[in-house]
PDB file of C-alpha atoms in Angstrom:
ATOM      1  CA  MET A 137      -6.910   3.608 -19.885  1.00 40.00           C
ATOM      2  CA  ASP A 138      -4.285   6.017 -17.003  1.00 47.00           C
ATOM      3  CA  GLU A 139      -2.510   8.624 -19.288  1.00 45.00           C
ATOM      4  CA  ALA A 140       0.141   8.240 -16.858  1.00 48.00           C
ATOM      5  CA  THR A 141       0.210   3.695 -18.123  1.00 51.00           C
ATOM      6  CA  PHE A 142       2.941   1.918 -19.249  1.00 53.00           C
ATOM      7  CA  ALA A 143       4.076  -1.134 -20.421  1.00 68.00           C
ATOM      8  CA  ALA A 144       7.202  -1.425 -17.880  1.00 82.00           C
ATOM      9  CA  PRO A 145       9.677  -3.785 -19.695  1.00 88.00           C
ATOM     10  CA  LEU A 146      10.811  -7.152 -17.457  1.00 89.00           C
ATOM     11  CA  TRP A 147      13.970  -5.187 -17.332  1.00 92.00           C
ATOM     12  CA  ALA A 148      12.656  -2.506 -15.968  1.00 91.00           C
ATOM     13  CA  TRP A 149      11.332  -4.762 -13.066  1.00 93.00           C
ATOM     14  CA  ALA A 150      14.133  -6.923 -12.606  1.00 93.00           C
ATOM     15  CA  ALA A 151      16.345  -3.852 -12.436  1.00 93.00           C
ATOM     16  CA  VAL A 152      14.469  -1.768  -9.925  1.00 93.00           C
ATOM     17  CA  GLY A 153      14.119  -5.023  -7.947  1.00 92.00           C
ATOM     18  CA  ALA A 154      17.748  -5.205  -7.503  1.00 94.00           C
ATOM     19  CA  VAL A 155      18.116  -1.732  -6.800  1.00 92.00           C
ATOM     20  CA  ILE A 156      16.070  -2.198  -4.037  1.00 92.00           C
ATOM     21  CA  ALA A 157      18.286  -5.534  -2.534  1.00 92.00           C
ATOM     22  CA  VAL A 158      21.681  -3.527  -2.695  1.00 92.00           C
ATOM     23  CA  MET A 159      20.386  -0.266  -0.721  1.00 89.00           C
ATOM     24  CA  LEU A 160      18.517  -3.149   1.879  1.00 89.00           C
ATOM     25  CA  ALA A 161      22.754  -4.328   1.439  1.00 89.00           C
ATOM     26  CA  VAL A 162      23.959  -1.653   2.323  1.00 86.00           C
ATOM     27  CA  ASP A 163      21.316  -1.077   4.781  1.00 84.00           C
ATOM     28  CA  LEU A 164      22.643  -4.170   6.784  1.00 82.00           C
ATOM     29  CA  LEU A 165      26.104  -4.125   6.688  1.00 83.00           C
ATOM     30  CA  ALA A 166      26.095  -0.534   7.585  1.00 79.00           C
ATOM     31  CA  HIS A 167      24.047  -1.316  10.590  1.00 76.00           C
ATOM     32  CA  ARG A 168      25.335  -4.694  11.215  1.00 75.00           C
ATOM     33  CA  ASP A 169      26.719  -3.795  14.877  1.00 78.00           C
ATOM     34  CA  ASP A 170      23.465  -2.723  17.162  1.00 76.00           C
ATOM     35  CA  HIS A 171      23.567   0.350  17.686  1.00 77.00           C
ATOM     36  CA  VAL A 172      20.789   3.884  19.589  1.00 79.00           C
ATOM     37  CA  ILE A 173      20.490   5.701  16.326  1.00 80.00           C
ATOM     38  CA  GLU A 174      21.899   9.450  16.079  1.00 80.00           C
ATOM     39  CA  LEU A 175      19.543  12.254  14.946  1.00 76.00           C
ATOM     40  CA  ARG A 176      22.666  13.095  12.546  1.00 83.00           C
ATOM     41  CA  GLU A 177      22.512   9.646  11.416  1.00 85.00           C
ATOM     42  CA  ALA A 178      19.378   9.592  10.534  1.00 83.00           C
ATOM     43  CA  LEU A 179      18.585  12.662   8.967  1.00 85.00           C
ATOM     44  CA  LEU A 180      22.181  11.592   6.748  1.00 89.00           C
ATOM     45  CA  TRP A 181      20.070   8.701   5.990  1.00 88.00           C
ATOM     46  CA  SER A 182      16.693  10.130   5.499  1.00 87.00           C
ATOM     47  CA  GLY A 183      19.196  12.363   2.827  1.00 90.00           C
ATOM     48  CA  VAL A 184      20.151   8.702   1.663  1.00 90.00           C
ATOM     49  CA  TRP A 185      16.790   7.768   0.174  1.00 91.00           C
ATOM     50  CA  ILE A 186      14.631  10.790  -0.447  1.00 91.00           C
ATOM     51  CA  THR A 187      17.480  11.202  -2.906  1.00 93.00           C
ATOM     52  CA  ALA A 188      16.958   8.100  -4.491  1.00 93.00           C
ATOM     53  CA  GLY A 189      13.479   8.383  -4.687  1.00 93.00           C
ATOM     54  CA  LEU A 190      12.627  11.784  -6.670  1.00 93.00           C
ATOM     55  CA  THR A 191      16.772  10.804  -8.541  1.00 95.00           C
ATOM     56  CA  PHE A 192      14.576   7.951  -9.865  1.00 95.00           C
ATOM     57  CA  GLY A 193      11.520   9.427 -10.525  1.00 94.00           C
ATOM     58  CA  LEU A 194      13.887  11.890 -12.725  1.00 95.00           C
ATOM     59  CA  VAL A 195      14.194   8.362 -14.580  1.00 94.00           C
ATOM     60  CA  ILE A 196      11.022   7.519 -15.130  1.00 94.00           C
ATOM     61  CA  TRP A 197      10.742  11.880 -16.036  1.00 94.00           C
ATOM     62  CA  LEU A 198      13.389  10.605 -18.888  1.00 94.00           C
ATOM     63  CA  TRP A 199      12.589   7.505 -19.729  1.00 91.00           C
ATOM     64  CA  ARG A 200       8.851   8.214 -20.498  1.00 89.00           C
ATOM     65  CA  GLY A 201       7.693  11.485 -19.993  1.00 87.00           C
ATOM     66  CA  GLY A 202       6.248  13.856 -17.294  1.00 87.00           C
ATOM     67  CA  GLU A 203       2.631  12.697 -17.418  1.00 88.00           C
ATOM     68  CA  PRO A 204       4.590   8.963 -15.658  1.00 89.00           C
ATOM     69  CA  ALA A 205       6.966  10.973 -13.692  1.00 91.00           C
ATOM     70  CA  GLY A 206       4.204  12.810 -12.584  1.00 90.00           C
ATOM     71  CA  ALA A 207       2.238   9.901 -11.258  1.00 89.00           C
ATOM     72  CA  TYR A 208       5.542   8.789  -9.971  1.00 93.00           C
ATOM     73  CA  PHE A 209       5.635  12.116  -7.369  1.00 93.00           C
ATOM     74  CA  SER A 210       2.323  12.038  -6.068  1.00 89.00           C
ATOM     75  CA  GLY A 211       2.259   8.487  -5.643  1.00 89.00           C
ATOM     76  CA  TYR A 212       5.881   8.307  -4.164  1.00 92.00           C
ATOM     77  CA  LEU A 213       4.397  12.230  -2.327  1.00 89.00           C
ATOM     78  CA  LEU A 214       0.823   9.935  -0.745  1.00 86.00           C
ATOM     79  CA  GLU A 215       3.067   7.316   0.243  1.00 87.00           C
ATOM     80  CA  LYS A 216       5.895   9.923   1.989  1.00 85.00           C
ATOM     81  CA  ALA A 217       3.104  11.521   3.909  1.00 81.00           C
ATOM     82  CA  LEU A 218       1.235   8.310   5.715  1.00 80.00           C
ATOM     83  CA  SER A 219       4.579   6.573   6.497  1.00 78.00           C
ATOM     84  CA  VAL A 220       4.074   9.912   9.384  1.00 73.00           C
ATOM     85  CA  ASP A 221       0.985   7.901  10.475  1.00 70.00           C
ATOM     86  CA  ASN A 222       3.483   4.294  10.648  1.00 75.00           C
ATOM     87  CA  VAL A 223       6.098   6.146  12.675  1.00 76.00           C
ATOM     88  CA  PHE A 224       4.055   8.056  15.278  1.00 72.00           C
ATOM     89  CA  VAL A 225       2.119   3.872  15.814  1.00 77.00           C
ATOM     90  CA  PHE A 226       5.610   2.479  15.846  1.00 82.00           C
ATOM     91  CA  ALA A 227       7.069   4.779  18.434  1.00 78.00           C
ATOM     92  CA  LEU A 228       3.745   3.209  20.661  1.00 76.00           C
ATOM     93  CA  LEU A 229       4.950  -0.327  20.442  1.00 84.00           C
ATOM     94  CA  PHE A 230       8.843   0.449  20.785  1.00 85.00           C
ATOM     95  CA  GLY A 231       7.284   1.810  24.252  1.00 80.00           C
ATOM     96  CA  TYR A 232       4.681  -0.778  24.848  1.00 82.00           C
ATOM     97  CA  PHE A 233       7.325  -3.434  24.588  1.00 86.00           C
ATOM     98  CA  ARG A 234      10.754  -1.227  26.034  1.00 87.00           C
ATOM     99  CA  VAL A 235      12.796  -2.223  22.547  1.00 88.00           C
ATOM    100  CA  PRO A 236      15.841  -1.108  23.474  1.00 89.00           C
ATOM    101  CA  ALA A 237      16.879   1.932  21.670  1.00 85.00           C
ATOM    102  CA  ALA A 238      19.410  -0.702  19.733  1.00 87.00           C
ATOM    103  CA  TYR A 239      17.460  -2.406  19.061  1.00 90.00           C
ATOM    104  CA  GLN A 240      14.840  -0.350  16.599  1.00 89.00           C
ATOM    105  CA  HIS A 241      17.237  -0.419  13.890  1.00 88.00           C
ATOM    106  CA  LYS A 242      17.174  -3.604  13.173  1.00 89.00           C
ATOM    107  CA  VAL A 243      12.931  -4.253  14.145  1.00 90.00           C
ATOM    108  CA  LEU A 244      12.576  -1.585  11.772  1.00 89.00           C
ATOM    109  CA  PHE A 245      14.583  -3.091   9.520  1.00 89.00           C
ATOM    110  CA  TRP A 246      12.682  -6.504   8.988  1.00 90.00           C
ATOM    111  CA  GLY A 247       9.539  -4.536   9.249  1.00 88.00           C
ATOM    112  CA  VAL A 248       9.750  -2.493   6.205  1.00 89.00           C
ATOM    113  CA  VAL A 249      11.340  -5.891   3.772  1.00 90.00           C
ATOM    114  CA  GLY A 250       8.042  -7.037   5.251  1.00 89.00           C
ATOM    115  CA  ALA A 251       6.115  -4.754   4.279  1.00 88.00           C
ATOM    116  CA  LEU A 252       7.393  -4.356   0.531  1.00 90.00           C
ATOM    117  CA  ALA A 253       6.447  -8.038   0.408  1.00 90.00           C
ATOM    118  CA  PHE A 254       2.743  -6.706   1.753  1.00 89.00           C
ATOM    119  CA  ARG A 255       2.601  -3.670  -0.554  1.00 89.00           C
ATOM    120  CA  LEU A 256       3.888  -5.368  -3.831  1.00 90.00           C
ATOM    121  CA  ALA A 257       1.188  -8.062  -3.228  1.00 90.00           C
ATOM    122  CA  PHE A 258      -1.814  -5.595  -2.707  1.00 88.00           C
ATOM    123  CA  ILE A 259      -0.703  -3.773  -5.999  1.00 89.00           C
ATOM    124  CA  PHE A 260      -1.460  -6.386  -7.851  1.00 87.00           C
ATOM    125  CA  ALA A 261      -4.231  -7.289  -5.969  1.00 86.00           C
ATOM    126  CA  GLY A 262      -5.889  -4.201  -6.148  1.00 84.00           C
ATOM    127  CA  ALA A 263      -4.819  -3.217  -9.782  1.00 81.00           C
ATOM    128  CA  GLY A 264      -5.998  -6.515 -11.117  1.00 81.00           C
ATOM    129  CA  LEU A 265      -9.655  -6.021  -9.022  1.00 78.00           C
ATOM    130  CA  LEU A 266      -9.912  -1.888 -10.323  1.00 73.00           C
ATOM    131  CA  GLU A 267      -8.864  -3.341 -14.407  1.00 72.00           C
ATOM    132  CA  ARG A 268     -11.452  -6.467 -14.011  1.00 73.00           C
ATOM    133  CA  LEU A 269     -14.606  -4.826 -12.090  1.00 70.00           C
ATOM    134  CA  THR A 270     -15.939  -1.738 -13.030  1.00 68.00           C
ATOM    135  CA  TRP A 271     -17.178  -1.518  -9.713  1.00 68.00           C
ATOM    136  CA  ALA A 272     -14.513  -1.897  -7.695  1.00 71.00           C
ATOM    137  CA  GLY A 273     -13.684   1.775  -8.007  1.00 72.00           C
ATOM    138  CA  VAL A 274     -16.408   3.650  -6.107  1.00 78.00           C
ATOM    139  CA  VAL A 275     -16.082   0.603  -3.639  1.00 79.00           C
ATOM    140  CA  LEU A 276     -12.548   2.239  -3.491  1.00 74.00           C
ATOM    141  CA  GLY A 277     -12.935   5.140  -3.716  1.00 77.00           C
ATOM    142  CA  ALA A 278     -15.678   5.242  -0.205  1.00 84.00           C
ATOM    143  CA  PHE A 279     -13.353   3.322   1.830  1.00 77.00           C
ATOM    144  CA  LEU A 280     -10.489   5.720   1.660  1.00 77.00           C
ATOM    145  CA  ILE A 281     -13.134   7.933   1.528  1.00 84.00           C
ATOM    146  CA  TRP A 282     -14.104   6.720   5.016  1.00 81.00           C
ATOM    147  CA  THR A 283     -10.726   6.153   6.103  1.00 76.00           C
ATOM    148  CA  GLY A 284      -9.643   9.538   5.882  1.00 78.00           C
ATOM    149  CA  TRP A 285     -12.965  10.643   7.730  1.00 83.00           C
ATOM    150  CA  ARG A 286     -11.807   8.580  10.837  1.00 77.00           C
ATOM    151  CA  LEU A 287      -8.192  10.088  10.825  1.00 72.00           C
ATOM    152  CA  ALA A 288      -9.597  13.434  11.500  1.00 77.00           C
ATOM    153  CA  VAL A 289     -12.054  12.774  14.471  1.00 78.00           C
ATOM    154  CA  ARG A 290      -9.867  10.243  15.965  1.00 69.00           C
ATOM    155  CA  GLY A 291      -7.713  11.267  18.091  1.00 56.00           C
ATOM    156  CA  GLU A 292      -4.391   9.058  18.939  1.00 54.00           C
ATOM    157  CA  PRO A 293      -4.355   6.111  18.207  1.00 56.00           C
ATOM    158  CA  ASP A 294      -4.902   3.361  20.887  1.00 56.00           C
ATOM    159  CA  VAL A 295      -1.847   0.270  20.353  1.00 61.00           C
ATOM    160  CA  ASP A 296      -2.454  -2.760  22.457  1.00 66.00           C
ATOM    161  CA  PRO A 297      -0.455  -5.111  21.212  1.00 69.00           C
ATOM    162  CA  ASP A 298      -2.147  -7.906  23.196  1.00 70.00           C
ATOM    163  CA  ARG A 299      -5.314  -7.519  20.908  1.00 74.00           C
ATOM    164  CA  ILE A 300      -3.847  -8.257  17.688  1.00 77.00           C
ATOM    165  CA  LEU A 301      -4.584 -11.307  16.359  1.00 81.00           C
ATOM    166  CA  ALA A 302      -1.628 -12.196  14.739  1.00 82.00           C
ATOM    167  CA  VAL A 303       0.518 -11.444  17.712  1.00 83.00           C
ATOM    168  CA  ARG A 304      -1.682 -13.178  19.939  1.00 85.00           C
ATOM    169  CA  ALA A 305      -1.452 -16.265  17.612  1.00 88.00           C
ATOM    170  CA  PHE A 306       1.808 -15.786  17.823  1.00 88.00           C
ATOM    171  CA  ARG A 307       2.494 -16.662  21.295  1.00 85.00           C
ATOM    172  CA  ARG A 308       0.551 -19.433  21.332  1.00 86.00           C
ATOM    173  CA  LEU A 309       1.842 -20.982  19.217  1.00 88.00           C
ATOM    174  CA  VAL A 310       5.392 -19.689  19.533  1.00 86.00           C
ATOM    175  CA  PRO A 311       7.407 -20.891  22.593  1.00 86.00           C
ATOM    176  CA  THR A 312       8.383 -17.065  23.547  1.00 85.00           C
ATOM    177  CA  GLU A 313      11.309 -16.049  25.799  1.00 82.00           C
ATOM    178  CA  PRO A 314       9.735 -12.835  28.721  1.00 80.00           C
ATOM    179  CA  GLY A 315      12.715 -11.008  27.924  1.00 81.00           C
ATOM    180  CA  TYR A 316      15.879  -9.596  25.514  1.00 85.00           C
ATOM    181  CA  HIS A 317      18.581 -11.372  24.521  1.00 85.00           C
ATOM    182  CA  GLY A 318      20.208  -9.111  22.862  1.00 82.00           C
ATOM    183  CA  GLY A 319      19.241  -8.174  19.557  1.00 84.00           C
ATOM    184  CA  ARG A 320      18.442 -12.001  18.711  1.00 87.00           C
ATOM    185  CA  PHE A 321      14.979 -12.923  17.864  1.00 89.00           C
ATOM    186  CA  THR A 322      15.527 -16.399  18.817  1.00 89.00           C
ATOM    187  CA  VAL A 323      16.924 -18.150  21.533  1.00 88.00           C
ATOM    188  CA  ARG A 324      17.356 -21.751  22.710  1.00 83.00           C
ATOM    189  CA  GLY A 325      16.631 -23.582  25.708  1.00 72.00           C
ATOM    190  CA  ASP A 326      15.270 -26.611  26.931  1.00 72.00           C
ATOM    191  CA  GLY A 327      16.701 -28.463  24.481  1.00 72.00           C
ATOM    192  CA  ARG A 328      13.628 -26.410  21.992  1.00 82.00           C
ATOM    193  CA  ARG A 329      14.158 -22.653  19.859  1.00 86.00           C
ATOM    194  CA  ARG A 330      12.180 -19.962  21.541  1.00 88.00           C
ATOM    195  CA  ALA A 331      11.960 -16.488  20.321  1.00 89.00           C
ATOM    196  CA  THR A 332      11.766 -13.512  22.290  1.00 90.00           C
ATOM    197  CA  LEU A 333      10.509 -10.262  23.074  1.00 89.00           C
ATOM    198  CA  LEU A 334      12.439  -8.768  19.612  1.00 91.00           C
ATOM    199  CA  LEU A 335      10.883 -10.863  17.507  1.00 92.00           C
ATOM    200  CA  VAL A 336       7.010 -10.373  19.138  1.00 91.00           C
ATOM    201  CA  ALA A 337       7.698  -7.016  18.956  1.00 91.00           C
ATOM    202  CA  LEU A 338       8.742  -7.545  15.542  1.00 92.00           C
ATOM    203  CA  VAL A 339       5.348  -9.586  14.882  1.00 91.00           C
ATOM    204  CA  ALA A 340       3.618  -6.954  15.700  1.00 89.00           C
ATOM    205  CA  ILE A 341       4.938  -4.432  13.553  1.00 89.00           C
ATOM    206  CA  GLU A 342       3.910  -5.886  10.159  1.00 89.00           C
ATOM    207  CA  ALA A 343       0.631  -6.813  11.600  1.00 87.00           C
ATOM    208  CA  THR A 344      -0.684  -2.657  11.980  1.00 84.00           C
ATOM    209  CA  ASP A 345       1.952  -2.306   9.101  1.00 83.00           C
ATOM    210  CA  VAL A 346      -0.693  -4.357   7.558  1.00 83.00           C
ATOM    211  CA  VAL A 347      -3.486  -2.134   7.772  1.00 77.00           C
ATOM    212  CA  PHE A 348      -1.350   0.999   6.856  1.00 79.00           C
ATOM    213  CA  ALA A 349      -0.477  -0.852   3.657  1.00 83.00           C
ATOM    214  CA  ILE A 350      -4.738  -1.304   2.183  1.00 82.00           C
ATOM    215  CA  ASP A 351      -4.229   2.704   3.416  1.00 80.00           C
ATOM    216  CA  SER A 352      -1.540   3.665   1.002  1.00 83.00           C
ATOM    217  CA  VAL A 353      -1.855   1.280  -1.636  1.00 86.00           C
ATOM    218  CA  ALA A 354      -5.621   2.006  -2.238  1.00 85.00           C
ATOM    219  CA  ALA A 355      -4.483   5.994  -2.614  1.00 85.00           C
ATOM    220  CA  ILE A 356      -1.310   5.202  -4.609  1.00 87.00           C
ATOM    221  CA  LEU A 357      -3.718   3.071  -7.259  1.00 86.00           C
ATOM    222  CA  ALA A 358      -6.615   6.317  -7.244  1.00 83.00           C
ATOM    223  CA  ILE A 359      -3.554   8.283  -8.367  1.00 84.00           C
ATOM    224  CA  THR A 360      -2.818   5.689 -11.526  1.00 85.00           C
ATOM    225  CA  THR A 361      -3.279   1.901 -11.647  1.00 85.00           C
ATOM    226  CA  ASP A 362       0.327   1.177 -13.218  1.00 89.00           C
ATOM    227  CA  THR A 363       1.682  -1.259 -10.930  1.00 90.00           C
ATOM    228  CA  PHE A 364       5.637  -0.173 -11.694  1.00 93.00           C
ATOM    229  CA  LEU A 365       4.729   3.519 -11.450  1.00 92.00           C
ATOM    230  CA  VAL A 366       3.056   2.317  -7.617  1.00 92.00           C
ATOM    231  CA  TRP A 367       5.646   0.016  -6.949  1.00 93.00           C
ATOM    232  CA  THR A 368       8.039   2.783  -6.891  1.00 94.00           C
ATOM    233  CA  ALA A 369       6.883   5.258  -6.208  1.00 93.00           C
ATOM    234  CA  THR A 370       5.591   3.166  -2.925  1.00 92.00           C
ATOM    235  CA  ALA A 371       9.061   1.229  -2.340  1.00 93.00           C
ATOM    236  CA  PHE A 372      10.765   4.824  -2.920  1.00 93.00           C
ATOM    237  CA  ALA A 373       9.333   6.367  -0.090  1.00 91.00           C
ATOM    238  CA  VAL A 374       9.029   2.528   2.399  1.00 90.00           C
ATOM    239  CA  LEU A 375      12.613   2.541   2.328  1.00 89.00           C
ATOM    240  CA  GLY A 376      12.782   5.460   4.332  1.00 86.00           C
ATOM    241  CA  LEU A 377      10.355   4.762   7.210  1.00 84.00           C
ATOM    242  CA  ARG A 378      13.547   4.130   9.053  1.00 83.00           C
ATOM    243  CA  SER A 379      15.587   7.205   9.072  1.00 84.00           C
ATOM    244  CA  LEU A 380      12.466   8.438   8.950  1.00 81.00           C
ATOM    245  CA  TYR A 381      10.928   7.150  12.521  1.00 82.00           C
ATOM    246  CA  PHE A 382      14.578   8.046  14.188  1.00 82.00           C
ATOM    247  CA  CYS A 383      13.894  11.888  12.653  1.00 77.00           C
ATOM    248  CA  LEU A 384      10.672  11.966  13.585  1.00 71.00           C
ATOM    249  CA  ALA A 385       9.491  10.174  16.909  1.00 64.00           C
ATOM    250  CA  GLY A 386      10.068  12.954  19.212  1.00 56.00           C
ATOM    251  CA  LEU A 387       8.572  15.546  17.227  1.00 59.00           C
ATOM    252  CA  LEU A 388       5.478  14.274  16.239  1.00 58.00           C
ATOM    253  CA  ARG A 389       3.503  15.510  18.426  1.00 57.00           C
ATOM    254  CA  HIS A 390       4.629  19.170  17.441  1.00 61.00           C
ATOM    255  CA  PHE A 391       2.678  18.236  13.707  1.00 66.00           C
ATOM    256  CA  GLY A 392      -0.054  18.165  15.181  1.00 66.00           C
ATOM    257  CA  TYR A 393      -2.670  19.078  11.865  1.00 73.00           C
ATOM    258  CA  LEU A 394      -0.408  17.161   9.782  1.00 71.00           C
ATOM    259  CA  ARG A 395      -3.420  14.483  10.320  1.00 74.00           C
ATOM    260  CA  TYR A 396      -6.542  16.720   9.206  1.00 81.00           C
ATOM    261  CA  GLY A 397      -3.793  16.295   5.366  1.00 79.00           C
ATOM    262  CA  LEU A 398      -3.240  13.040   5.712  1.00 75.00           C
ATOM    263  CA  ALA A 399      -7.578  12.750   6.312  1.00 81.00           C
ATOM    264  CA  LEU A 400      -8.135  15.152   3.364  1.00 83.00           C
ATOM    265  CA  LEU A 401      -5.909  13.366   1.442  1.00 79.00           C
ATOM    266  CA  LEU A 402      -7.284  10.280   1.404  1.00 78.00           C
ATOM    267  CA  ALA A 403     -10.831  11.966   1.000  1.00 84.00           C
ATOM    268  CA  PHE A 404      -9.877  13.427  -2.624  1.00 82.00           C
ATOM    269  CA  ALA A 405      -7.839   9.832  -3.361  1.00 78.00           C
ATOM    270  CA  GLY A 406     -11.394   8.089  -2.626  1.00 79.00           C
ATOM    271  CA  ALA A 407     -13.344  10.947  -4.579  1.00 84.00           C
ATOM    272  CA  LYS A 408     -10.765  10.521  -7.595  1.00 80.00           C
ATOM    273  CA  LEU A 409     -11.358   6.993  -7.870  1.00 75.00           C
ATOM    274  CA  ILE A 410     -15.136   7.592  -7.726  1.00 83.00           C
ATOM    275  CA  LEU A 411     -14.772  10.281 -10.097  1.00 81.00           C
ATOM    276  CA  ALA A 412     -12.658   8.333 -12.805  1.00 73.00           C
ATOM    277  CA  GLU A 413     -16.383   6.205 -13.253  1.00 70.00           C
ATOM    278  CA  THR A 414     -17.984   8.906 -14.469  1.00 76.00           C
ATOM    279  CA  PRO A 415     -19.163  11.198 -16.414  1.00 76.00           C
ATOM    280  CA  VAL A 416     -16.024  13.426 -15.446  1.00 74.00           C
ATOM    281  CA  GLY A 417     -13.488  10.828 -15.851  1.00 72.00           C
ATOM    282  CA  LYS A 418      -9.836  10.789 -14.535  1.00 74.00           C
ATOM    283  CA  LEU A 419      -8.606  14.135 -12.832  1.00 74.00           C
ATOM    284  CA  PRO A 420      -5.122  15.065 -14.717  1.00 78.00           C
ATOM    285  CA  VAL A 421      -2.243  13.894 -13.384  1.00 70.00           C
ATOM    286  CA  TRP A 422      -1.317  17.682 -12.577  1.00 74.00           C
ATOM    287  CA  LEU A 423      -3.236  18.823 -10.073  1.00 80.00           C
ATOM    288  CA  THR A 424      -2.877  15.564  -7.841  1.00 76.00           C
ATOM    289  CA  LEU A 425       0.459  16.462  -7.348  1.00 76.00           C
ATOM    290  CA  ALA A 426      -0.479  19.810  -6.582  1.00 83.00           C
ATOM    291  CA  VAL A 427      -3.327  19.091  -3.907  1.00 83.00           C
ATOM    292  CA  VAL A 428      -0.909  16.882  -2.465  1.00 79.00           C
ATOM    293  CA  VAL A 429       2.298  18.979  -2.386  1.00 81.00           C
ATOM    294  CA  LEU A 430      -0.037  21.959  -0.726  1.00 87.00           C
ATOM    295  CA  THR A 431      -2.452  20.471   1.151  1.00 83.00           C
ATOM    296  CA  LEU A 432       0.824  18.592   2.673  1.00 77.00           C
ATOM    297  CA  SER A 433       2.274  22.307   2.770  1.00 83.00           C
ATOM    298  CA  VAL A 434      -0.634  23.793   4.359  1.00 86.00           C
ATOM    299  CA  ALA A 435      -0.984  21.575   7.802  1.00 81.00           C
ATOM    300  CA  ILE A 436       2.961  21.234   7.980  1.00 76.00           C
ATOM    301  CA  GLY A 437       3.182  24.864   8.345  1.00 83.00           C
ATOM    302  CA  TRP A 438      -0.494  25.108   9.910  1.00 82.00           C
ATOM    303  CA  SER A 439       1.329  22.548  12.640  1.00 77.00           C
ATOM    304  CA  MET A 440       4.172  25.246  13.075  1.00 75.00           C
ATOM    305  CA  VAL A 441       2.698  27.915  13.854  1.00 82.00           C
ATOM    306  CA  ASP A 442       0.389  26.565  16.434  1.00 77.00           C
ATOM    307  CA  ALA A 443       3.573  25.138  17.845  1.00 70.00           C
ATOM    308  CA  ARG A 444       5.497  28.190  18.192  1.00 76.00           C
ATOM    309  CA  ARG A 445       2.419  30.069  19.533  1.00 78.00           C
ATOM    310  CA  GLU A 446       2.300  27.205  22.106  1.00 73.00           C
ATOM    311  CA  ARG A 447       5.816  28.288  22.445  1.00 72.00           C
ATOM    312  CA  ARG A 448       5.176  31.370  23.372  1.00 77.00           C
ATOM    313  CA  ARG A 449       1.577  31.280  25.284  1.00 77.00           C
ATOM    314  CA  ARG A 450       4.277  28.938  27.829  1.00 75.00           C
ATOM    315  CA  ALA A 451       6.802  31.100  28.366  1.00 72.00           C
ATOM    316  CA  ARG A 452       4.197  33.828  29.175  1.00 73.00           C
ATOM    317  CA  GLY A 453       3.778  32.187  31.944  1.00 60.00           C
TER     318      GLY A 453
END
């Protein structure tokens, strides 16, 4: 049995669901008028979401102790780090569809709602497989190692929405307007309702996020199979995805080595899953947390040092 696993009562699930619903409602109310999200506002909201995520980790610590709290913090940091890859792809999609900056938050808000739903389904499905099939951990571990290798050796992702099956099917089945109509997802014309390009962009965001969801959920399940801890760590990390996008969208190229750190973490999570099926057994939670923190620190620090050197070279001519 996972050392960080505990049977969360139904009231705990209900309470977390209520908190998430209230936070989403507050966010929606605060951004009910379509406007461009400036850096100062994005930083403020990022602080709110990060504070909420860390505070919940402290609640787990006080409620259930260090092992579950360590598993939660490890999963939260890992999901937060993997979200950076999402941000880069979202920026490419927004550029491809030329989504006006004033409407990007609206697309990301509903994209996050869909991301939470997909991840919740993947969490229960993945945890069920790991519990019922002894070889599932080895397969999932190998998948994570392969994903890490792919992330390390690839260049910038080639995002072409016209090649996304969900986008092609949506455009084929749903009448679509060629442009934007303010912040509306649908408009009525010629006696029927038609989707705007803003809704097509949302479909593209949701479709690409499914791939990220599979990777991130598998990685957190390598830390703990407790569905409550996996869900809360994922939810609180994903809730801050919108603010993270507006903070980092223009800065991602300065973190050139971060993808190597993420690749290493995915491979580590895969190896952890495989080792759990061997006589070695489950690695301790404190070791996982240490590896996550150290890897991210080194990758970000290395990127910042390299970016500073590059600026100095350019300044010298």
